Amino acid sequence: MTTPGTAWTIKDAVESGDSGSAVTVLCMSAIAGKELRAFNDGVLALLKLPVPINALEDSALQLVPGALLGRFALDEDLLQLLELLGKHGNPKEVLMAVDESLEMIVSAFEENEDGDPNSHTAAVKLKIVMDIYGNGLPRLPIGKKFTFEATISPILRHLKRAFTALVPDMTQADTQVVLGGALMFIRGCHGWCVARRQGDSEDAVVNKSLTGILHTIVSASSAHIGAFLSLSTWATCFPKLVVPSRRVNTEEGGKVGRVLGQEALSISTLLGATSDSRLQGTRSEQASDAIASLVLLAHETATGPDVSSTTLASIGTLEVSLPAVLASLTAGRGTDEAMSWILSCLRPETRKGTASVSIAKGLLEATVLPLTPILVSIASLHPEPAIRQMTLSVLSLVIQRADSDTVRLQVLDELCNDCPYPQMRVASIELAKKSILEALDNERPSAAASTSEPSMLPTPHTPSSLPLFASPDVLPMVLKILTPDPPDLFTSPSTSPESFLESHEPGRLVEALGMFYVLNQRDTSNRTHIRDIETRRLVHTTLLFPLKEFLSRMQVDETSGELVGPHMGLFALEIALERIEAMVVSE
């Protein structure tokens, strides 16, 4: 091969007809930062010549590290050049250069020595790596020299480190780009291995290794896949629970994420995984395997227009997958898919040939108790209103499906009275009220009770004759709900109208008074003892009288002493209080 001098121009290189020498000069010129756009024009011209290009590998070992390690700006010209290297360079040399560069990138990041912490730049670099791998790997010769262990395994080890270190901090758009490239690479790896297949024993090794890297990239990407599965599943399985004003267009916004999820699921199946193996994978001690298996399961159960048609998701499979669900929700990885999976598992079951819907209980205490605090946190703190509302629905469903009323009462009591999030204490009152009303509606009073006048005297407690939520056992929870927070709120001189109005207590007390009124109206047989004289006396002493006095004081101007009327922010409390007073008088 002729060795041209440095004075050669792009035109000289192209016109020489010696493609190897020309490309070498052009690559070295690019490395030095000279005429990069002209270089690409020259390479494109060379590709049209009827001679082989055999010198791209000479520059690959210098050009690829220079690009990936930040010595060259990642502009459009350089990206085109790297694409050419991946498609036309010696595959062995190019893959070796990329592999070594990737190892240095990850090592620098892990040691906090990376001069460019920009996550978008990291995404671009990983996409370059995926593209070069994807273009170079299929061109490796198929033979004994290039074995899976010697050729692919080192690449997978470095990719696993790169995905784990770099992907979790990327934006959704960058994550989707990298995930798409990684899935294409894994499918390409499998195709290359199939083409050079040497036996069943190696197939098992290949599938296990590729499944490992698939789980790594899916788990690392799981916070930003962007499929909006949970909101879609919520709207499909529980349309009556969705607030119309908070509906999200999941079809358009989640299209890319759902395509990526389905491709990951397809590759998982290609590598030998089944629904059962993915379900068992959610119990893996490796967090990445457990979360990835859960993400894949969620996309599997969300296939097709009717999410509720799947038979895979059920209360039983939710309990099997609980370790992955808890890990996902706690770490904030795959939260969208975890919520979708829970909703699918708790969906109402429609009996074939009928329109009737069965809502079966059955969640064990070991599932309900660890799951509820995490859901409470998401429902209270998530920045998106639609996600908060959906999570509150999930929380309600989990409590509703508990197989023990004792557990349900325990959870509701804690939510209403001991939850650290004030807004959740407000919202939980509605959950508690619904549970009691449901029990009262389902429990038919005895003939004697139905024909006699409601008694205002204490009713004997017979636990075996009443369901828990239609019995006096709920009264302690209700009385705590009806207690101001703190108990001396309305008598303490430190309570100002401003501080009261700025707190969550006005809203909580409106819900509490509404609950007291409704239970008195609906529990005409006094099964919960809510209508007992002692109960009403206690509520009057602890809440109704202090609240009325407090509201009266707020209607007097502190400076002039003149009556100024009820405060605008307290109309709901005034109405709730007046309604209860009217109820007591009418009886």
mmCIF file of N, CA, C and O in Angstrom, residues 183-245:
data_model
loop_
_atom_site.group_PDB
_atom_site.id
_atom_site.type_symbol
_atom_site.label_atom_id
_atom_site.label_comp_id
_atom_site.label_asym_id
_atom_site.label_seq_id
_atom_site.Cartn_x
_atom_site.Cartn_y
_atom_site.Cartn_z
ATOM 1 N N LEU A 183 -31.629 -3.276 23.078
ATOM 2 C CA LEU A 183 -32.486 -4.400 22.673
ATOM 3 C C LEU A 183 -32.132 -4.888 21.274
ATOM 4 O O LEU A 183 -32.114 -6.101 21.012
ATOM 5 N N MET A 184 -31.812 -3.945 20.386
ATOM 6 C CA MET A 184 -31.396 -4.332 19.033
ATOM 7 C C MET A 184 -30.090 -5.126 19.087
ATOM 8 O O MET A 184 -29.907 -6.122 18.374
ATOM 9 N N PHE A 185 -29.180 -4.694 19.950
ATOM 10 C CA PHE A 185 -27.901 -5.389 20.092
ATOM 11 C C PHE A 185 -28.098 -6.800 20.639
ATOM 12 O O PHE A 185 -27.500 -7.762 20.155
ATOM 13 N N ILE A 186 -28.953 -6.948 21.651
ATOM 14 C CA ILE A 186 -29.177 -8.274 22.239
ATOM 15 C C ILE A 186 -29.791 -9.216 21.203
ATOM 16 O O ILE A 186 -29.395 -10.381 21.095
ATOM 17 N N ARG A 187 -30.739 -8.710 20.436
ATOM 18 C CA ARG A 187 -31.334 -9.543 19.388
ATOM 19 C C ARG A 187 -30.269 -9.926 18.351
ATOM 20 O O ARG A 187 -30.243 -11.056 17.847
ATOM 21 N N GLY A 188 -29.381 -8.968 18.010
ATOM 22 C CA GLY A 188 -28.302 -9.265 17.073
ATOM 23 C C GLY A 188 -27.334 -10.301 17.610
ATOM 24 O O GLY A 188 -26.874 -11.186 16.866
ATOM 25 N N CYS A 189 -27.014 -10.190 18.906
ATOM 26 C CA CYS A 189 -26.140 -11.187 19.540
ATOM 27 C C CYS A 189 -26.745 -12.581 19.426
ATOM 28 O O CYS A 189 -26.052 -13.556 19.114
ATOM 29 N N HIS A 190 -28.035 -12.654 19.715
ATOM 30 C CA HIS A 190 -28.700 -13.962 19.652
ATOM 31 C C HIS A 190 -28.663 -14.510 18.230
ATOM 32 O O HIS A 190 -28.405 -15.706 18.009
ATOM 33 N N GLY A 191 -28.886 -13.648 17.251
ATOM 34 C CA GLY A 191 -28.837 -14.098 15.873
ATOM 35 C C GLY A 191 -27.466 -14.608 15.477
ATOM 36 O O GLY A 191 -27.339 -15.633 14.784
ATOM 37 N N TRP A 192 -26.424 -13.898 15.910
ATOM 38 C CA TRP A 192 -25.055 -14.330 15.614
ATOM 39 C C TRP A 192 -24.766 -15.683 16.258
ATOM 40 O O TRP A 192 -24.164 -16.565 15.649
ATOM 41 N N CYS A 193 -25.226 -15.850 17.501
ATOM 42 C CA CYS A 193 -24.980 -17.113 18.208
ATOM 43 C C CYS A 193 -25.749 -18.265 17.557
ATOM 44 O O CYS A 193 -25.250 -19.391 17.469
ATOM 45 N N VAL A 194 -26.958 -17.994 17.094
ATOM 46 C CA VAL A 194 -27.738 -19.030 16.423
ATOM 47 C C VAL A 194 -27.046 -19.461 15.130
ATOM 48 O O VAL A 194 -26.999 -20.645 14.785
ATOM 49 N N ALA A 195 -26.479 -18.475 14.415
ATOM 50 C CA ALA A 195 -25.831 -18.785 13.137
ATOM 51 C C ALA A 195 -24.604 -19.672 13.310
ATOM 52 O O ALA A 195 -24.263 -20.451 12.419
ATOM 53 N N ARG A 196 -23.941 -19.550 14.450
ATOM 54 C CA ARG A 196 -22.743 -20.359 14.681
ATOM 55 C C ARG A 196 -22.991 -21.420 15.762
ATOM 56 O O ARG A 196 -22.089 -21.850 16.465
ATOM 57 N N ARG A 197 -24.238 -21.815 15.932
ATOM 58 C CA ARG A 197 -24.651 -22.742 16.987
ATOM 59 C C ARG A 197 -23.819 -24.017 16.986
ATOM 60 O O ARG A 197 -23.626 -24.641 15.945
ATOM 61 N N GLN A 198 -23.354 -24.406 18.185
ATOM 62 C CA GLN A 198 -22.506 -25.594 18.293
ATOM 63 C C GLN A 198 -23.053 -26.627 19.272
ATOM 64 O O GLN A 198 -22.359 -27.560 19.618
ATOM 65 N N GLY A 199 -24.290 -26.461 19.731
ATOM 66 C CA GLY A 199 -24.848 -27.481 20.608
ATOM 67 C C GLY A 199 -25.769 -26.914 21.657
ATOM 68 O O GLY A 199 -25.765 -25.719 21.941
ATOM 69 N N ASP A 200 -26.573 -27.816 22.252
ATOM 70 C CA ASP A 200 -27.557 -27.387 23.250
ATOM 71 C C ASP A 200 -26.898 -26.801 24.486
ATOM 72 O O ASP A 200 -27.447 -25.895 25.120
ATOM 73 N N SER A 201 -25.742 -27.330 24.863
ATOM 74 C CA SER A 201 -25.089 -26.852 26.077
ATOM 75 C C SER A 201 -24.699 -25.381 25.934
ATOM 76 O O SER A 201 -24.847 -24.592 26.869
ATOM 77 N N GLU A 202 -24.205 -24.995 24.757
ATOM 78 C CA GLU A 202 -23.851 -23.594 24.555
ATOM 79 C C GLU A 202 -25.098 -22.730 24.457
ATOM 80 O O GLU A 202 -25.097 -21.574 24.888
ATOM 81 N N ASP A 203 -26.190 -23.255 23.910
ATOM 82 C CA ASP A 203 -27.442 -22.505 23.843
ATOM 83 C C ASP A 203 -27.870 -22.040 25.221
ATOM 84 O O ASP A 203 -28.302 -20.891 25.410
ATOM 85 N N ALA A 204 -27.755 -22.922 26.196
ATOM 86 C CA ALA A 204 -28.161 -22.582 27.560
ATOM 87 C C ALA A 204 -27.291 -21.461 28.124
ATOM 88 O O ALA A 204 -27.783 -20.531 28.785
ATOM 89 N N VAL A 205 -25.985 -21.534 27.841
ATOM 90 C CA VAL A 205 -25.067 -20.501 28.318
ATOM 91 C C VAL A 205 -25.384 -19.162 27.658
ATOM 92 O O VAL A 205 -25.423 -18.114 28.309
ATOM 93 N N VAL A 206 -25.602 -19.211 26.346
ATOM 94 C CA VAL A 206 -25.919 -17.992 25.599
ATOM 95 C C VAL A 206 -27.202 -17.354 26.120
ATOM 96 O O VAL A 206 -27.250 -16.144 26.395
ATOM 97 N N ASN A 207 -28.253 -18.146 26.247
ATOM 98 C CA ASN A 207 -29.538 -17.609 26.696
ATOM 99 C C ASN A 207 -29.454 -17.032 28.100
ATOM 100 O O ASN A 207 -30.045 -15.982 28.394
ATOM 101 N N LYS A 208 -28.715 -17.713 28.962
ATOM 102 C CA LYS A 208 -28.572 -17.218 30.334
ATOM 103 C C LYS A 208 -27.818 -15.891 30.355
ATOM 104 O O LYS A 208 -28.212 -14.951 31.060
ATOM 105 N N SER A 209 -26.741 -15.801 29.581
ATOM 106 C CA SER A 209 -25.948 -14.574 29.557
ATOM 107 C C SER A 209 -26.732 -13.413 28.955
ATOM 108 O O SER A 209 -26.716 -12.295 29.478
ATOM 109 N N LEU A 210 -27.414 -13.675 27.846
ATOM 110 C CA LEU A 210 -28.182 -12.606 27.202
ATOM 111 C C LEU A 210 -29.390 -12.202 28.035
ATOM 112 O O LEU A 210 -29.780 -11.027 28.054
ATOM 113 N N THR A 211 -29.994 -13.157 28.748
ATOM 114 C CA THR A 211 -31.088 -12.807 29.663
ATOM 115 C C THR A 211 -30.575 -11.920 30.781
ATOM 116 O O THR A 211 -31.253 -10.966 31.203
ATOM 117 N N GLY A 212 -29.354 -12.197 31.248
ATOM 118 C CA GLY A 212 -28.762 -11.365 32.301
ATOM 119 C C GLY A 212 -28.578 -9.924 31.858
ATOM 120 O O GLY A 212 -28.916 -8.986 32.591
ATOM 121 N N ILE A 213 -28.060 -9.719 30.630
ATOM 122 C CA ILE A 213 -27.863 -8.345 30.158
ATOM 123 C C ILE A 213 -29.200 -7.695 29.834
ATOM 124 O O ILE A 213 -29.382 -6.493 30.029
ATOM 125 N N LEU A 214 -30.182 -8.483 29.383
ATOM 126 C CA LEU A 214 -31.523 -7.943 29.153
ATOM 127 C C LEU A 214 -32.123 -7.441 30.455
ATOM 128 O O LEU A 214 -32.674 -6.328 30.518
ATOM 129 N N HIS A 215 -32.020 -8.230 31.495
ATOM 130 C CA HIS A 215 -32.552 -7.813 32.797
ATOM 131 C C HIS A 215 -31.826 -6.579 33.317
ATOM 132 O O HIS A 215 -32.443 -5.698 33.942
ATOM 133 N N THR A 216 -30.520 -6.505 33.078
ATOM 134 C CA THR A 216 -29.754 -5.347 33.553
ATOM 135 C C THR A 216 -30.236 -4.068 32.888
ATOM 136 O O THR A 216 -30.476 -3.058 33.555
ATOM 137 N N ILE A 217 -30.393 -4.084 31.558
ATOM 138 C CA ILE A 217 -30.796 -2.856 30.864
ATOM 139 C C ILE A 217 -32.249 -2.511 31.153
ATOM 140 O O ILE A 217 -32.598 -1.336 31.310
ATOM 141 N N VAL A 218 -33.121 -3.509 31.277
ATOM 142 C CA VAL A 218 -34.529 -3.229 31.586
ATOM 143 C C VAL A 218 -34.658 -2.649 32.992
ATOM 144 O O VAL A 218 -35.381 -1.678 33.215
ATOM 145 N N SER A 219 -33.915 -3.221 33.939
ATOM 146 C CA SER A 219 -33.967 -2.718 35.311
ATOM 147 C C SER A 219 -33.385 -1.312 35.396
ATOM 148 O O SER A 219 -33.955 -0.426 36.044
ATOM 149 N N ALA A 220 -32.241 -1.086 34.731
ATOM 150 C CA ALA A 220 -31.612 0.234 34.770
ATOM 151 C C ALA A 220 -32.493 1.294 34.112
ATOM 152 O O ALA A 220 -32.483 2.457 34.513
ATOM 153 N N SER A 221 -33.267 0.890 33.109
ATOM 154 C CA SER A 221 -34.126 1.826 32.371
ATOM 155 C C SER A 221 -35.505 1.976 32.990
ATOM 156 O O SER A 221 -36.293 2.831 32.544
ATOM 157 N N SER A 222 -35.821 1.177 33.986
ATOM 158 C CA SER A 222 -37.209 1.007 34.416
ATOM 159 C C SER A 222 -37.853 2.264 34.989
ATOM 160 O O SER A 222 -39.078 2.368 35.028
ATOM 161 N N ALA A 223 -37.039 3.232 35.426
ATOM 162 C CA ALA A 223 -37.638 4.467 35.951
ATOM 163 C C ALA A 223 -38.113 5.391 34.844
ATOM 164 O O ALA A 223 -38.896 6.313 35.101
ATOM 165 N N HIS A 224 -37.638 5.145 33.596
ATOM 166 C CA HIS A 224 -37.945 6.087 32.518
ATOM 167 C C HIS A 224 -38.343 5.401 31.221
ATOM 168 O O HIS A 224 -38.100 5.940 30.144
ATOM 169 N N ILE A 225 -38.960 4.238 31.299
ATOM 170 C CA ILE A 225 -39.426 3.594 30.075
ATOM 171 C C ILE A 225 -40.550 4.405 29.447
ATOM 172 O O ILE A 225 -40.653 4.533 28.228
ATOM 173 N N GLY A 226 -41.404 4.978 30.282
ATOM 174 C CA GLY A 226 -42.417 5.918 29.793
ATOM 175 C C GLY A 226 -43.557 5.285 29.028
ATOM 176 O O GLY A 226 -44.018 5.833 28.029
ATOM 177 N N ALA A 227 -44.042 4.136 29.506
ATOM 178 C CA ALA A 227 -45.137 3.454 28.807
ATOM 179 C C ALA A 227 -46.513 3.870 29.318
ATOM 180 O O ALA A 227 -47.524 3.571 28.682
ATOM 181 N N PHE A 228 -46.587 4.519 30.479
ATOM 182 C CA PHE A 228 -47.866 4.907 31.092
ATOM 183 C C PHE A 228 -48.801 3.709 31.231
ATOM 184 O O PHE A 228 -50.019 3.826 31.060
ATOM 185 N N LEU A 229 -48.231 2.563 31.575
ATOM 186 C CA LEU A 229 -49.045 1.350 31.696
ATOM 187 C C LEU A 229 -50.060 1.461 32.822
ATOM 188 O O LEU A 229 -51.196 1.017 32.690
ATOM 189 N N SER A 230 -49.638 2.026 33.957
ATOM 190 C CA SER A 230 -50.517 2.027 35.133
ATOM 191 C C SER A 230 -51.772 2.846 34.887
ATOM 192 O O SER A 230 -52.879 2.411 35.216
ATOM 193 N N LEU A 231 -51.619 4.033 34.303
ATOM 194 C CA LEU A 231 -52.794 4.861 34.036
ATOM 195 C C LEU A 231 -53.716 4.200 33.015
ATOM 196 O O LEU A 231 -54.943 4.279 33.116
ATOM 197 N N SER A 232 -53.118 3.523 32.035
ATOM 198 C CA SER A 232 -53.915 2.811 31.038
ATOM 199 C C SER A 232 -54.672 1.641 31.664
ATOM 200 O O SER A 232 -55.864 1.425 31.395
ATOM 201 N N THR A 233 -53.982 0.872 32.510
ATOM 202 C CA THR A 233 -54.620 -0.258 33.189
ATOM 203 C C THR A 233 -55.715 0.215 34.135
ATOM 204 O O THR A 233 -56.786 -0.395 34.232
ATOM 205 N N TRP A 234 -55.449 1.308 34.830
ATOM 206 C CA TRP A 234 -56.441 1.893 35.755
ATOM 207 C C TRP A 234 -57.719 2.259 35.000
ATOM 208 O O TRP A 234 -58.828 1.929 35.425
ATOM 209 N N ALA A 235 -57.547 2.933 33.853
ATOM 210 C CA ALA A 235 -58.716 3.357 33.081
ATOM 211 C C ALA A 235 -59.470 2.168 32.495
ATOM 212 O O ALA A 235 -60.690 2.215 32.331
ATOM 213 N N THR A 236 -58.739 1.089 32.169
ATOM 214 C CA THR A 236 -59.368 -0.076 31.554
ATOM 215 C C THR A 236 -60.078 -0.952 32.583
ATOM 216 O O THR A 236 -61.217 -1.377 32.371
ATOM 217 N N CYS A 237 -59.404 -1.232 33.681
ATOM 218 C CA CYS A 237 -59.954 -2.161 34.686
ATOM 219 C C CYS A 237 -60.901 -1.483 35.662
ATOM 220 O O CYS A 237 -61.819 -2.120 36.183
ATOM 221 N N PHE A 238 -60.687 -0.196 35.934
ATOM 222 C CA PHE A 238 -61.495 0.508 36.935
ATOM 223 C C PHE A 238 -61.933 1.870 36.397
ATOM 224 O O PHE A 238 -61.587 2.915 36.957
ATOM 225 N N PRO A 239 -62.680 1.902 35.309
ATOM 226 C CA PRO A 239 -63.040 3.185 34.686
ATOM 227 C C PRO A 239 -63.834 4.103 35.605
ATOM 228 O O PRO A 239 -63.733 5.328 35.483
ATOM 229 N N LYS A 240 -64.614 3.547 36.521
ATOM 230 C CA LYS A 240 -65.433 4.384 37.404
ATOM 231 C C LYS A 240 -64.604 5.115 38.452
ATOM 232 O O LYS A 240 -65.081 6.065 39.073
ATOM 233 N N LEU A 241 -63.352 4.641 38.678
ATOM 234 C CA LEU A 241 -62.500 5.276 39.682
ATOM 235 C C LEU A 241 -61.691 6.433 39.127
ATOM 236 O O LEU A 241 -61.097 7.201 39.874
ATOM 237 N N VAL A 242 -61.646 6.559 37.805
ATOM 238 C CA VAL A 242 -60.823 7.592 37.175
ATOM 239 C C VAL A 242 -61.560 8.919 37.188
ATOM 240 O O VAL A 242 -62.705 9.010 36.739
ATOM 241 N N VAL A 243 -60.893 9.937 37.721
ATOM 242 C CA VAL A 243 -61.471 11.277 37.713
ATOM 243 C C VAL A 243 -61.347 11.844 36.303
ATOM 244 O O VAL A 243 -60.239 11.931 35.766
ATOM 245 N N PRO A 244 -62.461 12.208 35.658
ATOM 246 C CA PRO A 244 -62.405 12.662 34.258
ATOM 247 C C PRO A 244 -61.411 13.786 34.017
ATOM 248 O O PRO A 244 -60.713 13.811 33.013
ATOM 249 N N SER A 245 -61.344 14.738 34.949
ATOM 250 C CA SER A 245 -60.448 15.883 34.755
ATOM 251 C C SER A 245 -58.983 15.497 34.839
ATOM 252 O O SER A 245 -58.108 16.282 34.478
#
